[in-house]
Amino acid sequence: MSRSIPSHNLLKFTAIPLALGILSACGGGGGGSTGIADGGIRGTGSSVGPVSGFGSVFVNGVKFETRNIPNRSVDSNDDISSEDDLEKGMILRVEGVWRPDKTGEAERLEYDDTFRGPVSDVILPDAANNTPGSFRLLGQTIRFDNRTVVRVGNGELTNGMTVRVSAWRTGDGYRASYVGSVTTGPDFPLELEGRIEEVNLDRFRIGTQWIRGGLNVGYPGDLTINDVVVGALVEVEGDFSSPGGAGGEIRAAEIRFADDRRFRGEEDEDIELSGPVQSLNLSVSTFLLNGVPVDFDSQTEFDDFSRSRIADGLLVQVEGEFRSGRVYAEEIELLEGNAEVEAAVQSADPSANELIVGGVTVRITNNTLIDSDDDITNNVFDADFLEVEGIERRDENDQVFLEALNIEIESDDEGEFQLKGQLRNVEGSLDAGTLSVLGVPLSYDENDYTEVDDDDEDWRDCSVVSVDYDSNGNDFRALGIECEDDN
């Protein structure tokens, strides 16, 4: 049976002070013939993605200085007025200038909640089966996973909590990038977005949520009362019609077209977007990203992953040019983890933003999110034990490393390590009692391997494995091995 490395508190993200070296971190993977540097397009444009760090703001791997924005203000009607109000994971639009060294200057910051209100039907992520969690909010289903920053009261999302959500729209609902506790009130009401599915006189339905509109509602922007029709994608702010009416009808205060502008650029502008792939059509090489059409072709660089792997739901970052309402992709980068390690830290090099964790070389980039157990406040480079999820890559010297997407600083070291990655058979080493995963050579006993389900195959025929192991200095020994291939 397949098993994933357990995650003890993916829902308890806290801001950890990073070493100065991270602020100018270099990401993995190289540039291609397109001339785009990893982490940002040269020139002026728009970047839309989750905030991954501060000291200025980090979005899509670029450190944007905000000193040229008066009071470092953020354009928002959601009680987010300055950079200090932002949280990691919030999907932020940055307009500004990029440089090839992953730095730039922000000229404007813009943020908008996707949802705000009480949650119900909470299902927590299941790390053992590698399945995301989900919850309901104002008639919509929202999924969350180990890439979601969750900052709520006791660290665990529960029914009845009132939260704000920053999310991407997907084919079957929404995928949350950020979920955080919030208090709603008369000047800070409920908020939802979605496609109108039914209209009945002055009422309409989004998902299972009924909203009452009418002549007393504000219609800011281009939307008018005549645009409230089946199929329209709208954003609604309002309150429940009766006190304590969670789950009841919403009385709309404002209705506007959903703010897709967040994900769109100006004509002929450079743009970078991150989000889950939607409505992939391989026959014409297109997909949707946050509702924006993306075109790719043979000249598009797929950064350290095969174009054959692209699929609906996959979290990616796209860099390209915005023309005629479409993004013409020059580079597509994977933002989903495919490898993990949970082990003791053997060494740390803050100047190179690099750690050795259980024999695995871990590199921190501007996209890395760092969290910790509740009782830990130390810097990641001072940690004793880490759980890291990221992307398995190779450097220019063909050395394997793990580009970190999420790092959890843990307080407990139980002595046993775990990792997951591609199984590499170097010159028949598997037959000699040695395997290599994430660049770590591990000895194993012939009697210790685990068969794959009920087949005659064993883990040696798999491409991805999960390994329990321990160490004696720089020598590593596998204690148990399981296949992690999708079946």
GROMACS .gro file of N, CA, C and O in nm, residues 110-189:
model
  320
  110GLU      N    1  -0.213   4.514  -0.556
  110GLU     CA    2  -0.359   4.502  -0.556
  110GLU      C    3  -0.399   4.367  -0.499
  110GLU      O    4  -0.343   4.263  -0.536
  111TYR      N    5  -0.497   4.369  -0.406
  111TYR     CA    6  -0.544   4.245  -0.344
  111TYR      C    7  -0.696   4.245  -0.333
  111TYR      O    8  -0.757   4.349  -0.308
  112ASP      N    9  -0.755   4.126  -0.351
  112ASP     CA   10  -0.899   4.111  -0.334
  112ASP      C   11  -0.928   3.972  -0.278
  112ASP      O   12  -0.881   3.872  -0.334
  113ASP      N   13  -1.005   3.965  -0.167
  113ASP     CA   14  -1.050   3.835  -0.117
  113ASP      C   15  -1.135   3.766  -0.223
  113ASP      O   16  -1.210   3.830  -0.296
  114THR      N   17  -1.126   3.633  -0.226
  114THR     CA   18  -1.216   3.556  -0.310
  114THR      C   19  -1.344   3.523  -0.235
  114THR      O   20  -1.454   3.529  -0.290
  115PHE      N   21  -1.329   3.487  -0.106
  115PHE     CA   22  -1.443   3.455  -0.020
  115PHE      C   23  -1.418   3.512   0.119
  115PHE      O   24  -1.304   3.527   0.163
  116ARG      N   25  -1.530   3.538   0.189
  116ARG     CA   26  -1.523   3.580   0.328
  116ARG      C   27  -1.653   3.536   0.394
  116ARG      O   28  -1.762   3.574   0.350
  117GLY      N   29  -1.642   3.453   0.498
  117GLY     CA   30  -1.763   3.406   0.565
  117GLY      C   31  -1.736   3.279   0.646
  117GLY      O   32  -1.622   3.239   0.664
  118PRO      N   33  -1.842   3.214   0.696
  118PRO     CA   34  -1.828   3.097   0.782
  118PRO      C   35  -1.809   2.969   0.701
  118PRO      O   36  -1.867   2.952   0.594
  119VAL      N   37  -1.727   2.877   0.753
  119VAL     CA   38  -1.700   2.751   0.684
  119VAL      C   39  -1.785   2.639   0.744
  119VAL      O   40  -1.826   2.645   0.860
  120SER      N   41  -1.809   2.538   0.662
  120SER     CA   42  -1.881   2.419   0.706
  120SER      C   43  -1.828   2.299   0.630
  120SER      O   44  -1.751   2.314   0.534
  121ASP      N   45  -1.868   2.179   0.673
  121ASP     CA   46  -1.833   2.054   0.604
  121ASP      C   47  -1.682   2.041   0.583
  121ASP      O   48  -1.635   2.002   0.476
  122VAL      N   49  -1.605   2.071   0.688
  122VAL     CA   50  -1.460   2.066   0.678
  122VAL      C   51  -1.410   1.922   0.673
  122VAL      O   52  -1.447   1.839   0.756
  123ILE      N   53  -1.330   1.892   0.574
  123ILE     CA   54  -1.258   1.765   0.564
  123ILE      C   55  -1.110   1.798   0.558
  123ILE      O   56  -1.065   1.868   0.467
  124LEU      N   57  -1.033   1.752   0.655
  124LEU     CA   58  -0.891   1.786   0.660
  124LEU      C   59  -0.813   1.704   0.558
  124LEU      O   60  -0.853   1.593   0.522
  125PRO      N   61  -0.699   1.756   0.511
  125PRO     CA   62  -0.615   1.680   0.418
  125PRO      C   63  -0.571   1.548   0.480
  125PRO      O   64  -0.549   1.539   0.601
  126ASP      N   65  -0.559   1.446   0.397
  126ASP     CA   66  -0.514   1.314   0.441
  126ASP      C   67  -0.376   1.290   0.382
  126ASP      O   68  -0.362   1.252   0.266
  127ALA      N   69  -0.274   1.313   0.464
  127ALA     CA   70  -0.136   1.299   0.414
  127ALA      C   71  -0.104   1.155   0.378
  127ALA      O   72  -0.029   1.129   0.284
  128ALA      N   73  -0.161   1.059   0.452
  128ALA     CA   74  -0.131   0.919   0.427
  128ALA      C   75  -0.175   0.876   0.287
  128ALA      O   76  -0.110   0.795   0.222
  129ASN      N   77  -0.286   0.930   0.241
  129ASN     CA   78  -0.338   0.895   0.109
  129ASN      C   79  -0.317   1.005   0.006
  129ASN      O   80  -0.368   0.997  -0.106
  130ASN      N   81  -0.245   1.110   0.048
  130ASN     CA   82  -0.209   1.219  -0.043
  130ASN      C   83  -0.333   1.283  -0.106
  130ASN      O   84  -0.337   1.311  -0.226
  131THR      N   85  -0.436   1.307  -0.025
  131THR     CA   86  -0.558   1.370  -0.074
  131THR      C   87  -0.577   1.505  -0.007
  131THR      O   88  -0.547   1.521   0.112
  132PRO      N   89  -0.627   1.604  -0.082
  132PRO     CA   90  -0.645   1.738  -0.024
  132PRO      C   91  -0.765   1.742   0.069
  132PRO      O   92  -0.850   1.653   0.069
  133GLY      N   93  -0.773   1.849   0.148
  133GLY     CA   94  -0.891   1.874   0.229
  133GLY      C   95  -0.989   1.960   0.152
  133GLY      O   96  -0.961   2.007   0.041
  134SER      N   97  -1.105   1.982   0.212
  134SER     CA   98  -1.205   2.067   0.148
  134SER      C   99  -1.298   2.125   0.254
  134SER      O  100  -1.304   2.075   0.367
  135PHE      N  101  -1.369   2.229   0.218
  135PHE     CA  102  -1.473   2.285   0.303
  135PHE      C  103  -1.572   2.359   0.215
  135PHE      O  104  -1.547   2.383   0.096
  136ARG      N  105  -1.685   2.392   0.274
  136ARG     CA  106  -1.787   2.468   0.204
  136ARG      C  107  -1.790   2.609   0.262
  136ARG      O  108  -1.775   2.628   0.383
  137LEU      N  109  -1.811   2.707   0.175
  137LEU     CA  110  -1.821   2.845   0.219
  137LEU      C  111  -1.914   2.918   0.123
  137LEU      O  112  -1.885   2.928   0.004
  138LEU      N  113  -2.028   2.964   0.174
  138LEU     CA  114  -2.124   3.041   0.097
  138LEU      C  115  -2.158   2.973  -0.035
  138LEU      O  116  -2.158   3.034  -0.142
  139GLY      N  117  -2.189   2.844  -0.025
  139GLY     CA  118  -2.238   2.770  -0.140
  139GLY      C  119  -2.135   2.715  -0.234
  139GLY      O  120  -2.170   2.652  -0.335
  140GLN      N  121  -2.006   2.735  -0.205
  140GLN     CA  122  -1.901   2.687  -0.293
  140GLN      C  123  -1.812   2.586  -0.219
  140GLN      O  124  -1.792   2.594  -0.098
  141THR      N  125  -1.758   2.491  -0.296
  141THR     CA  126  -1.661   2.395  -0.243
  141THR      C  127  -1.521   2.447  -0.269
  141THR      O  128  -1.487   2.483  -0.383
  142ILE      N  129  -1.439   2.451  -0.164
  142ILE     CA  130  -1.302   2.501  -0.174
  142ILE      C  131  -1.208   2.393  -0.124
  142ILE      O  132  -1.226   2.340  -0.014
  143ARG      N  133  -1.110   2.357  -0.203
  143ARG     CA  134  -1.011   2.258  -0.164
  143ARG      C  135  -0.887   2.327  -0.108
  143ARG      O  136  -0.853   2.439  -0.149
  144PHE      N  137  -0.820   2.261  -0.014
  144PHE     CA  138  -0.693   2.313   0.037
  144PHE      C  139  -0.598   2.198   0.060
  144PHE      O  140  -0.640   2.083   0.080
  145ASP      N  141  -0.469   2.227   0.053
  145ASP     CA  142  -0.368   2.121   0.058
  145ASP      C  143  -0.242   2.174   0.121
  145ASP      O  144  -0.243   2.278   0.188
  146ASN      N  145  -0.131   2.104   0.100
  146ASN     CA  146  -0.007   2.143   0.165
  146ASN      C  147   0.057   2.267   0.104
  146ASN      O  148   0.157   2.317   0.156
  147ARG      N  149   0.001   2.320  -0.003
  147ARG     CA  150   0.046   2.448  -0.056
  147ARG      C  151  -0.039   2.563  -0.005
  147ARG      O  152  -0.013   2.679  -0.037
  148THR      N  153  -0.142   2.532   0.073
  148THR     CA  154  -0.231   2.634   0.128
  148THR      C  155  -0.178   2.684   0.261
  148THR      O  156  -0.145   2.604   0.349
  149VAL      N  157  -0.166   2.815   0.276
  149VAL     CA  158  -0.129   2.874   0.404
  149VAL      C  159  -0.258   2.891   0.484
  149VAL      O  160  -0.348   2.963   0.442
  150VAL      N  161  -0.267   2.822   0.597
  150VAL     CA  162  -0.385   2.829   0.683
  150VAL      C  163  -0.345   2.892   0.815
  150VAL      O  164  -0.263   2.837   0.889
  151ARG      N  165  -0.403   3.009   0.845
  151ARG     CA  166  -0.373   3.079   0.969
  151ARG      C  167  -0.504   3.107   1.041
  151ARG      O  168  -0.569   3.208   1.018
  152VAL      N  169  -0.543   3.012   1.123
  152VAL     CA  170  -0.666   3.024   1.200
  152VAL      C  171  -0.635   2.999   1.346
  152VAL      O  172  -0.526   2.952   1.380
  153GLY      N  173  -0.733   3.028   1.432
  153GLY     CA  174  -0.716   3.030   1.577
  153GLY      C  175  -0.619   2.930   1.634
  153GLY      O  176  -0.510   2.964   1.679
  154ASN      N  177  -0.656   2.802   1.634
  154ASN     CA  178  -0.570   2.701   1.697
  154ASN      C  179  -0.488   2.624   1.595
  154ASN      O  180  -0.433   2.519   1.626
  155GLY      N  181  -0.482   2.673   1.472
  155GLY     CA  182  -0.401   2.609   1.369
  155GLY      C  183  -0.474   2.506   1.288
  155GLY      O  184  -0.420   2.457   1.189
  156GLU      N  185  -0.596   2.469   1.325
  156GLU     CA  186  -0.671   2.368   1.251
  156GLU      C  187  -0.808   2.422   1.214
  156GLU      O  188  -0.882   2.473   1.298
  157LEU      N  189  -0.842   2.412   1.088
  157LEU     CA  190  -0.969   2.463   1.038
  157LEU      C  191  -1.083   2.376   1.090
  157LEU      O  192  -1.079   2.253   1.079
  158THR      N  193  -1.186   2.439   1.147
  158THR     CA  194  -1.301   2.366   1.200
  158THR      C  195  -1.430   2.434   1.157
  158THR      O  196  -1.432   2.552   1.122
  159ASN      N  197  -1.539   2.358   1.160
  159ASN     CA  198  -1.670   2.410   1.120
  159ASN      C  199  -1.709   2.530   1.205
  159ASN      O  200  -1.686   2.533   1.326
  160GLY      N  201  -1.768   2.630   1.140
  160GLY     CA  202  -1.816   2.748   1.209
  160GLY      C  203  -1.719   2.863   1.213
  160GLY      O  204  -1.759   2.976   1.244
  161MET      N  205  -1.592   2.839   1.182
  161MET     CA  206  -1.495   2.949   1.178
  161MET      C  207  -1.531   3.048   1.068
  161MET      O  208  -1.578   3.010   0.960
  162THR      N  209  -1.510   3.176   1.095
  162THR     CA  210  -1.525   3.278   0.992
  162THR      C  211  -1.387   3.312   0.937
  162THR      O  212  -1.297   3.348   1.013
  163VAL      N  213  -1.371   3.299   0.806
  163VAL     CA  214  -1.239   3.313   0.745
  163VAL      C  215  -1.247   3.399   0.620
  163VAL      O  216  -1.355   3.422   0.564
  164ARG      N  217  -1.131   3.446   0.578
  164ARG     CA  218  -1.113   3.503   0.446
  164ARG      C  219  -1.033   3.403   0.365
  164ARG      O  220  -0.945   3.333   0.417
  165VAL      N  221  -1.063   3.395   0.236
  165VAL     CA  222  -0.998   3.297   0.149
  165VAL      C  223  -0.946   3.367   0.025
  165VAL      O  224  -1.018   3.446  -0.038
  166SER      N  225  -0.822   3.340  -0.009
  166SER     CA  226  -0.765   3.383  -0.136
  166SER      C  227  -0.744   3.256  -0.218
  166SER      O  228  -0.671   3.166  -0.176
  167ALA      N  229  -0.813   3.246  -0.332
  167ALA     CA  230  -0.818   3.117  -0.402
  167ALA      C  231  -0.814   3.135  -0.553
  167ALA      O  232  -0.844   3.241  -0.607
  168TRP      N  233  -0.777   3.024  -0.619
  168TRP     CA  234  -0.782   3.015  -0.765
  168TRP      C  235  -0.910   2.942  -0.805
  168TRP      O  236  -0.952   2.846  -0.739
  169ARG      N  237  -0.970   2.984  -0.913
  169ARG     CA  238  -1.086   2.914  -0.965
  169ARG      C  239  -1.040   2.793  -1.045
  169ARG      O  240  -0.946   2.800  -1.123
  170THR      N  241  -1.106   2.680  -1.026
  170THR     CA  242  -1.075   2.556  -1.098
  170THR      C  243  -1.200   2.509  -1.171
  170THR      O  244  -1.306   2.570  -1.162
  171GLY      N  245  -1.188   2.396  -1.240
  171GLY     CA  246  -1.301   2.346  -1.316
  171GLY      C  247  -1.416   2.298  -1.230
  171GLY      O  248  -1.531   2.296  -1.274
  172ASP      N  249  -1.387   2.258  -1.105
  172ASP     CA  250  -1.492   2.202  -1.019
  172ASP      C  251  -1.503   2.276  -0.886
  172ASP      O  252  -1.546   2.219  -0.786
  173GLY      N  253  -1.463   2.401  -0.882
  173GLY     CA  254  -1.472   2.477  -0.758
  173GLY      C  255  -1.357   2.574  -0.746
  173GLY      O  256  -1.323   2.645  -0.841
  174TYR      N  257  -1.294   2.573  -0.629
  174TYR     CA  258  -1.182   2.664  -0.602
  174TYR      C  259  -1.074   2.589  -0.526
  174TYR      O  260  -1.100   2.494  -0.452
  175ARG      N  261  -0.950   2.635  -0.544
  175ARG     CA  262  -0.836   2.583  -0.470
  175ARG      C  263  -0.775   2.697  -0.391
  175ARG      O  264  -0.732   2.797  -0.448
  176ALA      N  265  -0.771   2.683  -0.259
  176ALA     CA  266  -0.727   2.791  -0.172
  176ALA      C  267  -0.576   2.802  -0.168
  176ALA      O  268  -0.505   2.702  -0.155
  177SER      N  269  -0.528   2.925  -0.177
  177SER     CA  270  -0.387   2.954  -0.153
  177SER      C  271  -0.366   3.004  -0.011
  177SER      O  272  -0.262   2.981   0.049
  178TYR      N  273  -0.469   3.072   0.044
  178TYR     CA  274  -0.462   3.126   0.180
  178TYR      C  275  -0.599   3.116   0.245
  178TYR      O  276  -0.702   3.144   0.182
  179VAL      N  277  -0.601   3.073   0.372
  179VAL     CA  278  -0.722   3.073   0.454
  179VAL      C  279  -0.683   3.131   0.589
  179VAL      O  280  -0.591   3.080   0.655
  180GLY      N  281  -0.750   3.238   0.632
  180GLY     CA  282  -0.714   3.301   0.759
  180GLY      C  283  -0.835   3.351   0.834
  180GLY      O  284  -0.937   3.389   0.775
  181SER      N  285  -0.825   3.352   0.966
  181SER     CA  286  -0.933   3.401   1.050
  181SER      C  287  -0.961   3.548   1.022
  181SER      O  288  -0.869   3.626   0.995
  182VAL      N  289  -1.088   3.586   1.031
  182VAL     CA  290  -1.127   3.724   1.006
  182VAL      C  291  -1.258   3.751   1.078
  182VAL      O  292  -1.336   3.659   1.105
  183THR      N  293  -1.281   3.876   1.110
  183THR     CA  294  -1.408   3.918   1.170
  183THR      C  295  -1.483   4.003   1.069
  183THR      O  296  -1.430   4.102   1.019
  184THR      N  297  -1.606   3.962   1.036
  184THR     CA  298  -1.686   4.041   0.943
  184THR      C  299  -1.774   4.138   1.020
  184THR      O  300  -1.802   4.119   1.138
  185GLY      N  301  -1.818   4.243   0.954
  185GLY     CA  302  -1.904   4.343   1.017
  185GLY      C  303  -1.971   4.428   0.912
  185GLY      O  304  -1.958   4.402   0.791
  186PRO      N  305  -2.044   4.532   0.952
  186PRO     CA  306  -2.117   4.616   0.856
  186PRO      C  307  -2.029   4.676   0.748
  186PRO      O  308  -2.072   4.690   0.633
  187ASP      N  309  -1.905   4.712   0.784
  187ASP     CA  310  -1.815   4.771   0.685
  187ASP      C  311  -1.721   4.669   0.624
  187ASP      O  312  -1.632   4.704   0.546
  188PHE      N  313  -1.739   4.543   0.661
  188PHE     CA  314  -1.648   4.437   0.618
  188PHE      C  315  -1.729   4.309   0.607
  188PHE      O  316  -1.715   4.217   0.684
  189PRO      N  317  -1.822   4.302   0.508
  189PRO     CA  318  -1.925   4.198   0.506
  189PRO      C  319  -1.879   4.066   0.443
  189PRO      O  320  -1.763   4.047   0.412
   0.00000   0.00000   0.00000
